[in-house]
C-alpha cells in the first residue's frame, strides 16, 4: 500500500497537498516515551518552506496537532496521530495541469491510474508536502532512538556537481543548526550560487544527500528480502524526486577489487570488534555490522521549472507547450536533508524497537 | 521477514547453501497458466555455476523438483513450490569461519544475530545459492508476464570499470543466448580478461548490471512507500553483494538541470503518449509511465578472495590473519544477470498480476 | 498491528476515548467513487449514543471531518482520512481505575502491557468509541459495495435470552430505519424490558447480532488462512465485547448429521447454481459460494455495571471493592448492530474491490 | 494470502492432497532451539489417518523431511522447511467431481475461482491433508513454547451432541496419550458409537473441540484488529470444517448478566493477580489476562458421505445425483484435536516469541 511503511513500527501517511490536511498515524511506538515537542518542532522547521530565496515562497507553519497516542506528553501505547492543516494553497495555479501533464511529474501516470480523479492541486498525493508527516514520524522516532544511543545525521553531499567535504557523526550537531546543511560552508556558498543561477534561468538543479546512522548494534535486520538496505530503500524512494540509493562505497565499489573493498576486522581500544574501513557502509548480508550505516540518495532536479516545456493535451490528444505556474523550489535538496534523516529514523526503528 | 517478498504475488525463499535443499513457495500466481519447463530450465542455466574459469568450480545441476501448485504443467491456483537439492557441497572448507569472520561477508553480524547458531557452511542463509529459488520464481513469472506483453532483459553494464555499449530491448534475445551477457563482445572480452587477471592475483572484481522492463502500462504501482522503485529495490537488495540501485539517469540526474532531465511528452506514430527521452527510467511518482523501466544495480567485488586478510578470532577476541578456503567466483556479475532479471520479474508481477 | 485491518483495502483506526479525536485512514478505495455524506451520516447515527434510556447518556454528535482522499465528494485514489472530535468527556470519572482494574475490562492487561502508561480515561484505546471510525470506513464501503450489487444488513438476534424472528435480506430496509433493530417488534419490546430491568438493578445484559451479506459472487476469498471466515473474524473481534462468532448453522452444525447439514445444489429459475438450504452460511473452504453470507456474533453483557464488584488495588496489591462511576450502556447490542455491519463491509471489501 | 499465517512467526503452508508433497516454511523461529524429532513425530501421529475404523482408510506415514533451518537438530535462524510426501493416493476416485461438485465441499466455489484449473484430486488445496504441515509447525512451536512455560492441550468437548466432562490443564498429559482424546472415557465410548452408527448409515457427525493454553503472561496481544481472538480465529478457520469459534463463556455469555459474567479479581496464594472465575477465557480487550486462554471450535459433520446427494452437472448445467467414492472419516473431530492445538501454538507464538 502506498501510505504504509514498516512492520514493527507502522507509519500510515495521508493527505494531499491542497486537501484540508496531511498527517500520519504511527503505530507500535512503545508506551512511556516522553515526546519533546519543542525539539520536534525544531526538526520540522528544517523542512519547512518559505525560509529563503532558495525555496518555494509557499509558507506553512507546519505545526502538527496531535490527535491521539500521547497523554500529558508521554506515549500511551496507542497509535500516535498528528495532522498538519494545509493553508496558503493556491489551487487555481493547477487548473490546466489536469489535462496537460508536467514533464518529470506523476501527472500523466496518475491520470491513467486514477481515471482522471486524482487531486491535481499542488501535486495531490504525489506532493513533496507528504514529507511533512514523514518528518513528524521521523522526528518522534529520532528522540526515542537517541535514548537508545542511536543518532542520525545528514548533509548535502552534492548539488549541481559541487561536492561537500567528508561527513561523519562529528558534524551531526553543527550541521543540524545550519540553514544550509553542509560541512564546508564554502562549498555550500557555491551550491547556493548554482541554485540561484538556475532559478534565474527558470531552471532547477539536483543533488545528493548523504546520511549516517550511528549506534546500531551488530546483527540487526534480516537477510534477503528483509535486508536493512531494502527497508531504507523503500523509505527513501517514498521521498519524491529520489532516483538512486547507494550504501557505503556504493556504485564506486563496483570498480574496486575485493582486496580494496573488503573491510578488515580489528579490535578497537574499547575491546570492541569493528572494521578498519567502512566501504560496506555498516550493512553486510542485510544485517547491521555495528559500524555506522552510510547511504546516499540522488535527487533529480525539481521538475517544475518556469521554462516552457513540450507536453501533450490529454483531452485533444495533441502535442502542446506547457508553462507551469505556481511556486516551486529551484532545488529540493536542502529541504530533503531532514526528510532523509526521517526516512532513516523510521527505518532504524523497524530493526531497533 | 527475510524470506518473504511481495504482497499480490508472494515469494517465500528457503534453504541454506549446504542444507538438504533450497527452494521457493510462490503464491498468488493465477490458475490456468502453462509452465514451459524447458524454457524455465534454460533460464536457470544462465545462473548455474561451474560453466567456465570465470565462475566457482562448484557444480550444481539446479534442476528444480515441483512439489505443488502445478497439475499437468498448468498452474492450479495453489501455491507453487519448487526445491533444488544441494549437492557437491564441501562443508569442511568452512570450519574455521565459525569463529574467524570473513571480511565483506555476513559472518560476523550473523554470528551476533543468531548467537553463533547460524549455518556457516557455504554462507548458510546468506549464500548466493539463495538466488536459485529467486530465479525459479522469476523464470515462471517471466513466462506469465511475456503472455501479457511484458519483457525483461539485462546485460553487464560494467565490470572492473570496463563499460558495455548502450542497451535496450532490441538486444534481449541475442544477449539471453550469450554465455557472457554483453552487447559488445569486445567489451565483454576485456571484462573477462580483467576478471581472470584479478583471479590470478587471488583477488576479485565488481560491476554493474543494467535491466530493462518493457510493456508495462502507465499508471501501475503506488505513490510513496508503495513505489515501484521501492518494490524493485527490496527485491534487488535481496541479491547478495548489491550495494546500490538507480533508475533512469539515476545518480547522474543529480548533476543535470531540470530542463535537461525532464522528459518531454509527445504522441508517437501509433497515437500513444510517450516521452521523447527516458531519463526518468519509466517511473514517475512511484508509478510506471508506460516507458521502459530502466535500472542499474551495483555489485561489489566478491568478498571471498584467496589473498590473506586481517580478521579477528571471536572466541579469543584477538586479531588474526584469515586465509579463505573453498571455491568462489572472482566476479559475481555474469551470474547475477539472470538474478536481476528474476528480481525484476517478481517485482513487475506485483503491479501487473 | 492493532489499528490495522485488511490488505486490499486497508483500515488504520486511531484515537482513544478521551483523546482529542478518534478517526480512520482508509486506503485502497478506488478513485472516482461518489460519497453520499448524508447517507453516511444516517448510518453513523445508528451507532451514536445518547438516543434513549437504553444507552449511555454521553452525547456525541459523531460528525466526521474528512481530511483527505475526497475531492468535491468524489474519491481521488489517495487515502481517505476522517476524524471525529471527542467531546462531552468526563475524565474525572476514571481516576480510580488507574490502579483498581474493572472486572471484564482490559484495564489490568493494558496496565501490564503499557507499564501503566495507557490512557485509562474512558477506556482509552480499548473503548467502544473506537467503533465510530470503523463505522465511518464501513459506511463508505457500504455505498461502494451497493453499487456492485452487494448489500449488508443485521439485526438483534437475541438479547438476554429473548430471540428475534428469522432474518433475511428482505428485512434490510425496514430494520435500518428502526431505532431498535429487530424483525419482531414484540420480541424487541421484551428485549428492551429486559435491558431496563437489568439497568434498574445496576446490572447489564448481553446478546447476539446476526448479519447477512448478499450479492457476493461465488469463488471470492482464499483457502486456509486467507478464508473469508478468518477475515470476518478478525474484523468482528475488533469490536469490543465480542466473545464468539459462527457461520451458517455454526455451533448447531456440530450436532447435525452430514446428510442434514450438507446443502444440496440446485439450479434456480434464473439458471443460476445455488444451494437449496444455507447451513454453510455462504462460505465453503474459505470461499464464497454465491449464497448469502450469514454469521452471528455473541456480545457479552456490558462489564461496566453499577453494582459493587471485587477487584484488586494494583499499587498496594490487596483485594478491594470497586464501584464504577460514569455513564454506560446497560446493553451494547443495539448500538453494536451497525458496527457488525461495518465490520462485514470492511471484510467484504477485501474480497470484492 | 491463503498459505500465509502470522507476522512475527510466519507460516507458509503449501501442497495439495495428491500433489507430490505438502509442507511448510516456518520463519522467525529463534536460533538455538533444539528440536526433539521423536516428540514431534509423536505429536504428528495424533493427526495421522488410518488408525481405526473411525477414520479414513488412507494410510500416510506422515514423516516430514526437513530441508532447511535446522543444523544438527538445532534451529539456525533460517526458515525451517519440512515436506511430507503424499502417497497412497487414489486420484481416480475424484474423476467425476470435476464437474459435479460435492455438497458441503469447496468444489463449486473453487471451480469458479480457479476457472476449473484447481486440483480436484483429494480436494486439492482444500484438503484436510493441509493440516499436516500445520501440525509440523505447531509441533515445533509447542516445544519452544513449553520451554517458556506455555502449555497447550485440547479435548473433544462434544460429538453428535454427546458431551465430555469439564476440561482443564490437569488433563493435558493423560489426554495426549489417549487414542480418543476425551476426559471421560465413558462419554468417549458413546461418541465412538455415534460415529460408527452414522458411518453404518453412510452418514457423518460433527462436534466441538475445546482448547486451553496456560502460562501466557498478562498483557500479550494487541487491541482491536490485533486481538488474540482475531489471531486464533484466523488460524482455527484455516482448519477445514470449522464453522464457529468462541472464547471463555462464549455464546453463553450473551445470556448472562454482567454481574454473573464479570470475573472478579483476586490475589492468589502466590501473590499473583488472577480472576476468581474465567468466563472471559483469558482474553480481555484482545490482550491476555494471565488466566488460561480457553476456546472452542465447532466442526461440521464430514461433508463426504456415502449417501447419494443432489448436485448439479456444471458442464451440462442440470441437476443430477452424486454418489461420492473414496475413503473419508465419518467424523473429523478426533483427528482435529491436534490440529486445533497446532493452531493454538502458531497463534501463541505470534504474541510470545
PDB file of C-alpha atoms in Angstrom, chain A residues 163-308:
ATOM      1  CA  UNK A 163      30.675  18.453  -3.648  1.00  0.00           C
ATOM      2  CA  UNK A 164      30.743  18.962   0.111  1.00  0.00           C
ATOM      3  CA  UNK A 165      33.588  17.713   2.324  1.00  0.00           C
ATOM      4  CA  UNK A 166      33.693  14.316   4.010  1.00  0.00           C
ATOM      5  CA  UNK A 167      30.910  13.852   6.537  1.00  0.00           C
ATOM      6  CA  UNK A 168      30.723  11.838   9.713  1.00  0.00           C
ATOM      7  CA  UNK A 169      28.956  11.792  13.064  1.00  0.00           C
ATOM      8  CA  UNK A 170      31.187  14.523  14.497  1.00  0.00           C
ATOM      9  CA  UNK A 171      29.270  17.004  12.290  1.00  0.00           C
ATOM     10  CA  UNK A 172      25.757  15.947  13.363  1.00  0.00           C
ATOM     11  CA  UNK A 173      25.233  18.740  15.893  1.00  0.00           C
ATOM     12  CA  UNK A 174      26.765  21.610  13.992  1.00  0.00           C
ATOM     13  CA  UNK A 175      25.030  20.788  10.715  1.00  0.00           C
ATOM     14  CA  UNK A 176      21.642  20.402  12.379  1.00  0.00           C
ATOM     15  CA  UNK A 177      21.800  24.104  13.231  1.00  0.00           C
ATOM     16  CA  UNK A 178      22.844  25.361   9.795  1.00  0.00           C
ATOM     17  CA  UNK A 179      20.146  26.731   7.480  1.00  0.00           C
ATOM     18  CA  UNK A 180      22.127  25.189   4.601  1.00  0.00           C
ATOM     19  CA  UNK A 181      23.306  21.813   5.889  1.00  0.00           C
ATOM     20  CA  UNK A 182      26.846  21.276   4.579  1.00  0.00           C
ATOM     21  CA  UNK A 183      30.172  20.616   6.265  1.00  0.00           C
ATOM     22  CA  UNK A 184      32.038  23.139   4.157  1.00  0.00           C
ATOM     23  CA  UNK A 185      30.311  26.497   4.115  1.00  0.00           C
ATOM     24  CA  UNK A 186      32.463  27.427   1.155  1.00  0.00           C
ATOM     25  CA  UNK A 187      31.108  24.542  -0.852  1.00  0.00           C
ATOM     26  CA  UNK A 188      27.687  25.482   0.464  1.00  0.00           C
ATOM     27  CA  UNK A 189      28.025  29.003  -0.847  1.00  0.00           C
ATOM     28  CA  UNK A 190      28.948  27.678  -4.283  1.00  0.00           C
ATOM     29  CA  UNK A 191      25.960  25.339  -4.229  1.00  0.00           C
ATOM     30  CA  UNK A 192      23.615  28.194  -3.335  1.00  0.00           C
ATOM     31  CA  UNK A 193      25.007  30.258  -6.173  1.00  0.00           C
ATOM     32  CA  UNK A 194      24.371  27.404  -8.555  1.00  0.00           C
ATOM     33  CA  UNK A 195      20.800  27.093  -7.312  1.00  0.00           C
ATOM     34  CA  UNK A 196      20.139  30.810  -7.756  1.00  0.00           C
ATOM     35  CA  UNK A 197      21.762  30.797 -11.189  1.00  0.00           C
ATOM     36  CA  UNK A 198      19.437  28.000 -12.273  1.00  0.00           C
ATOM     37  CA  UNK A 199      16.443  29.786 -10.739  1.00  0.00           C
ATOM     38  CA  UNK A 200      17.272  32.969 -12.624  1.00  0.00           C
ATOM     39  CA  UNK A 201      17.148  30.986 -15.851  1.00  0.00           C
ATOM     40  CA  UNK A 202      13.809  29.454 -14.918  1.00  0.00           C
ATOM     41  CA  UNK A 203      15.573  26.162 -14.356  1.00  0.00           C
ATOM     42  CA  UNK A 204      16.414  23.837 -11.452  1.00  0.00           C
ATOM     43  CA  UNK A 205      19.238  21.645 -10.158  1.00  0.00           C
ATOM     44  CA  UNK A 206      19.538  18.296  -8.390  1.00  0.00           C
ATOM     45  CA  UNK A 207      21.909  16.834  -5.856  1.00  0.00           C
ATOM     46  CA  UNK A 208      22.828  14.123  -3.404  1.00  0.00           C
ATOM     47  CA  UNK A 209      22.066  13.752   0.309  1.00  0.00           C
ATOM     48  CA  UNK A 210      24.325  11.597   2.444  1.00  0.00           C
ATOM     49  CA  UNK A 211      23.077  10.134   5.716  1.00  0.00           C
ATOM     50  CA  UNK A 212      24.841   8.406   8.596  1.00  0.00           C
ATOM     51  CA  UNK A 213      23.296   6.336  11.409  1.00  0.00           C
ATOM     52  CA  UNK A 214      25.485   5.571  14.407  1.00  0.00           C
ATOM     53  CA  UNK A 215      24.951   3.375  17.418  1.00  0.00           C
ATOM     54  CA  UNK A 216      23.216   0.445  15.745  1.00  0.00           C
ATOM     55  CA  UNK A 217      24.272  -2.803  17.375  1.00  0.00           C
ATOM     56  CA  UNK A 218      25.596  -5.555  15.065  1.00  0.00           C
ATOM     57  CA  UNK A 219      23.206  -8.236  13.851  1.00  0.00           C
ATOM     58  CA  UNK A 220      20.037  -6.175  13.385  1.00  0.00           C
ATOM     59  CA  UNK A 221      17.878  -6.624  10.305  1.00  0.00           C
ATOM     60  CA  UNK A 222      17.306  -9.744   8.249  1.00  0.00           C
ATOM     61  CA  UNK A 223      18.903 -11.455   5.270  1.00  0.00           C
ATOM     62  CA  UNK A 224      17.416 -11.472   1.766  1.00  0.00           C
ATOM     63  CA  UNK A 225      14.178  -9.505   1.320  1.00  0.00           C
ATOM     64  CA  UNK A 226      14.256  -8.275   4.893  1.00  0.00           C
ATOM     65  CA  UNK A 227      17.609  -6.520   4.391  1.00  0.00           C
ATOM     66  CA  UNK A 228      18.171  -3.170   6.071  1.00  0.00           C
ATOM     67  CA  UNK A 229      19.114  -1.845   2.626  1.00  0.00           C
ATOM     68  CA  UNK A 230      15.696  -2.905   1.366  1.00  0.00           C
ATOM     69  CA  UNK A 231      13.921  -1.237   4.292  1.00  0.00           C
ATOM     70  CA  UNK A 232      15.864   2.003   3.881  1.00  0.00           C
ATOM     71  CA  UNK A 233      15.288   1.967   0.114  1.00  0.00           C
ATOM     72  CA  UNK A 234      11.535   1.651   0.472  1.00  0.00           C
ATOM     73  CA  UNK A 235      11.516   4.612   2.858  1.00  0.00           C
ATOM     74  CA  UNK A 236      13.892   6.771   0.826  1.00  0.00           C
ATOM     75  CA  UNK A 237      12.131   6.132  -2.503  1.00  0.00           C
ATOM     76  CA  UNK A 238       8.994   7.325  -0.700  1.00  0.00           C
ATOM     77  CA  UNK A 239      10.526  10.808  -0.848  1.00  0.00           C
ATOM     78  CA  UNK A 240       9.642  12.461  -4.167  1.00  0.00           C
ATOM     79  CA  UNK A 241      12.471  13.035  -6.678  1.00  0.00           C
ATOM     80  CA  UNK A 242      14.805  10.291  -5.427  1.00  0.00           C
ATOM     81  CA  UNK A 243      16.316   8.374  -8.362  1.00  0.00           C
ATOM     82  CA  UNK A 244      19.004   6.261  -6.696  1.00  0.00           C
ATOM     83  CA  UNK A 245      20.400   4.990  -3.427  1.00  0.00           C
ATOM     84  CA  UNK A 246      23.763   3.503  -2.548  1.00  0.00           C
ATOM     85  CA  UNK A 247      25.351   2.139   0.608  1.00  0.00           C
ATOM     86  CA  UNK A 248      28.956   2.606   1.759  1.00  0.00           C
ATOM     87  CA  UNK A 249      31.228   2.696  -1.285  1.00  0.00           C
ATOM     88  CA  UNK A 250      28.092   2.090  -3.367  1.00  0.00           C
ATOM     89  CA  UNK A 251      28.471   2.294  -7.127  1.00  0.00           C
ATOM     90  CA  UNK A 252      32.159   3.008  -6.630  1.00  0.00           C
ATOM     91  CA  UNK A 253      32.534  -0.437  -5.027  1.00  0.00           C
ATOM     92  CA  UNK A 254      31.745  -1.888  -8.450  1.00  0.00           C
ATOM     93  CA  UNK A 255      35.086  -0.507  -9.626  1.00  0.00           C
ATOM     94  CA  UNK A 256      37.195  -1.737  -6.705  1.00  0.00           C
ATOM     95  CA  UNK A 257      38.953  -5.030  -6.244  1.00  0.00           C
ATOM     96  CA  UNK A 258      37.870  -7.307  -3.409  1.00  0.00           C
ATOM     97  CA  UNK A 259      41.145  -6.681  -1.608  1.00  0.00           C
ATOM     98  CA  UNK A 260      40.416  -2.927  -1.711  1.00  0.00           C
ATOM     99  CA  UNK A 261      36.746  -3.059  -0.929  1.00  0.00           C
ATOM    100  CA  UNK A 262      36.767  -5.654   1.866  1.00  0.00           C
ATOM    101  CA  UNK A 263      36.863  -4.048   5.287  1.00  0.00           C
ATOM    102  CA  UNK A 264      39.325  -5.824   7.578  1.00  0.00           C
ATOM    103  CA  UNK A 265      38.147  -6.595  11.105  1.00  0.00           C
ATOM    104  CA  UNK A 266      40.031  -5.294  14.104  1.00  0.00           C
ATOM    105  CA  UNK A 267      39.536  -4.869  17.840  1.00  0.00           C
ATOM    106  CA  UNK A 268      39.423  -1.268  18.987  1.00  0.00           C
ATOM    107  CA  UNK A 269      40.749   0.240  22.207  1.00  0.00           C
ATOM    108  CA  UNK A 270      37.460  -0.480  23.954  1.00  0.00           C
ATOM    109  CA  UNK A 271      37.834  -4.143  23.064  1.00  0.00           C
ATOM    110  CA  UNK A 272      35.002  -3.958  20.535  1.00  0.00           C
ATOM    111  CA  UNK A 273      35.052  -5.594  17.117  1.00  0.00           C
ATOM    112  CA  UNK A 274      34.908  -3.096  14.276  1.00  0.00           C
ATOM    113  CA  UNK A 275      36.195  -2.730  10.741  1.00  0.00           C
ATOM    114  CA  UNK A 276      39.255  -0.667   9.848  1.00  0.00           C
ATOM    115  CA  UNK A 277      37.473   0.947   6.889  1.00  0.00           C
ATOM    116  CA  UNK A 278      33.745   1.190   6.163  1.00  0.00           C
ATOM    117  CA  UNK A 279      33.266   0.510   2.458  1.00  0.00           C
ATOM    118  CA  UNK A 280      30.388  -1.796   3.355  1.00  0.00           C
ATOM    119  CA  UNK A 281      28.505   1.155   4.853  1.00  0.00           C
ATOM    120  CA  UNK A 282      27.576  -0.640   8.037  1.00  0.00           C
ATOM    121  CA  UNK A 283      25.491  -3.377   6.402  1.00  0.00           C
ATOM    122  CA  UNK A 284      26.605  -6.911   5.472  1.00  0.00           C
ATOM    123  CA  UNK A 285      24.225  -9.591   4.246  1.00  0.00           C
ATOM    124  CA  UNK A 286      21.344  -7.243   5.006  1.00  0.00           C
ATOM    125  CA  UNK A 287      22.360  -7.030   8.682  1.00  0.00           C
ATOM    126  CA  UNK A 288      23.983  -4.188  10.574  1.00  0.00           C
ATOM    127  CA  UNK A 289      27.673  -4.741  11.262  1.00  0.00           C
ATOM    128  CA  UNK A 290      27.944  -2.373  14.219  1.00  0.00           C
ATOM    129  CA  UNK A 291      29.743   0.222  12.066  1.00  0.00           C
ATOM    130  CA  UNK A 292      27.939   3.452  11.111  1.00  0.00           C
ATOM    131  CA  UNK A 293      25.343   2.912   8.397  1.00  0.00           C
ATOM    132  CA  UNK A 294      26.120   5.222   5.474  1.00  0.00           C
ATOM    133  CA  UNK A 295      23.938   5.816   2.444  1.00  0.00           C
ATOM    134  CA  UNK A 296      23.474   8.414  -0.254  1.00  0.00           C
ATOM    135  CA  UNK A 297      20.279   9.316  -2.104  1.00  0.00           C
ATOM    136  CA  UNK A 298      20.295  11.007  -5.508  1.00  0.00           C
ATOM    137  CA  UNK A 299      17.666  13.703  -6.087  1.00  0.00           C
ATOM    138  CA  UNK A 300      16.750  14.773  -9.580  1.00  0.00           C
ATOM    139  CA  UNK A 301      16.392  18.492 -10.358  1.00  0.00           C
ATOM    140  CA  UNK A 302      12.931  19.860  -9.477  1.00  0.00           C
ATOM    141  CA  UNK A 303      10.728  19.009 -12.454  1.00  0.00           C
ATOM    142  CA  UNK A 304       8.606  22.151 -12.065  1.00  0.00           C
ATOM    143  CA  UNK A 305      10.558  24.785 -13.966  1.00  0.00           C
ATOM    144  CA  UNK A 306       9.491  28.144 -15.339  1.00  0.00           C
ATOM    145  CA  UNK A 307      10.868  27.419 -18.823  1.00  0.00           C
ATOM    146  CA  UNK A 308       8.231  26.404 -21.375  1.00  0.00           C
TER     147      UNK A 308
END
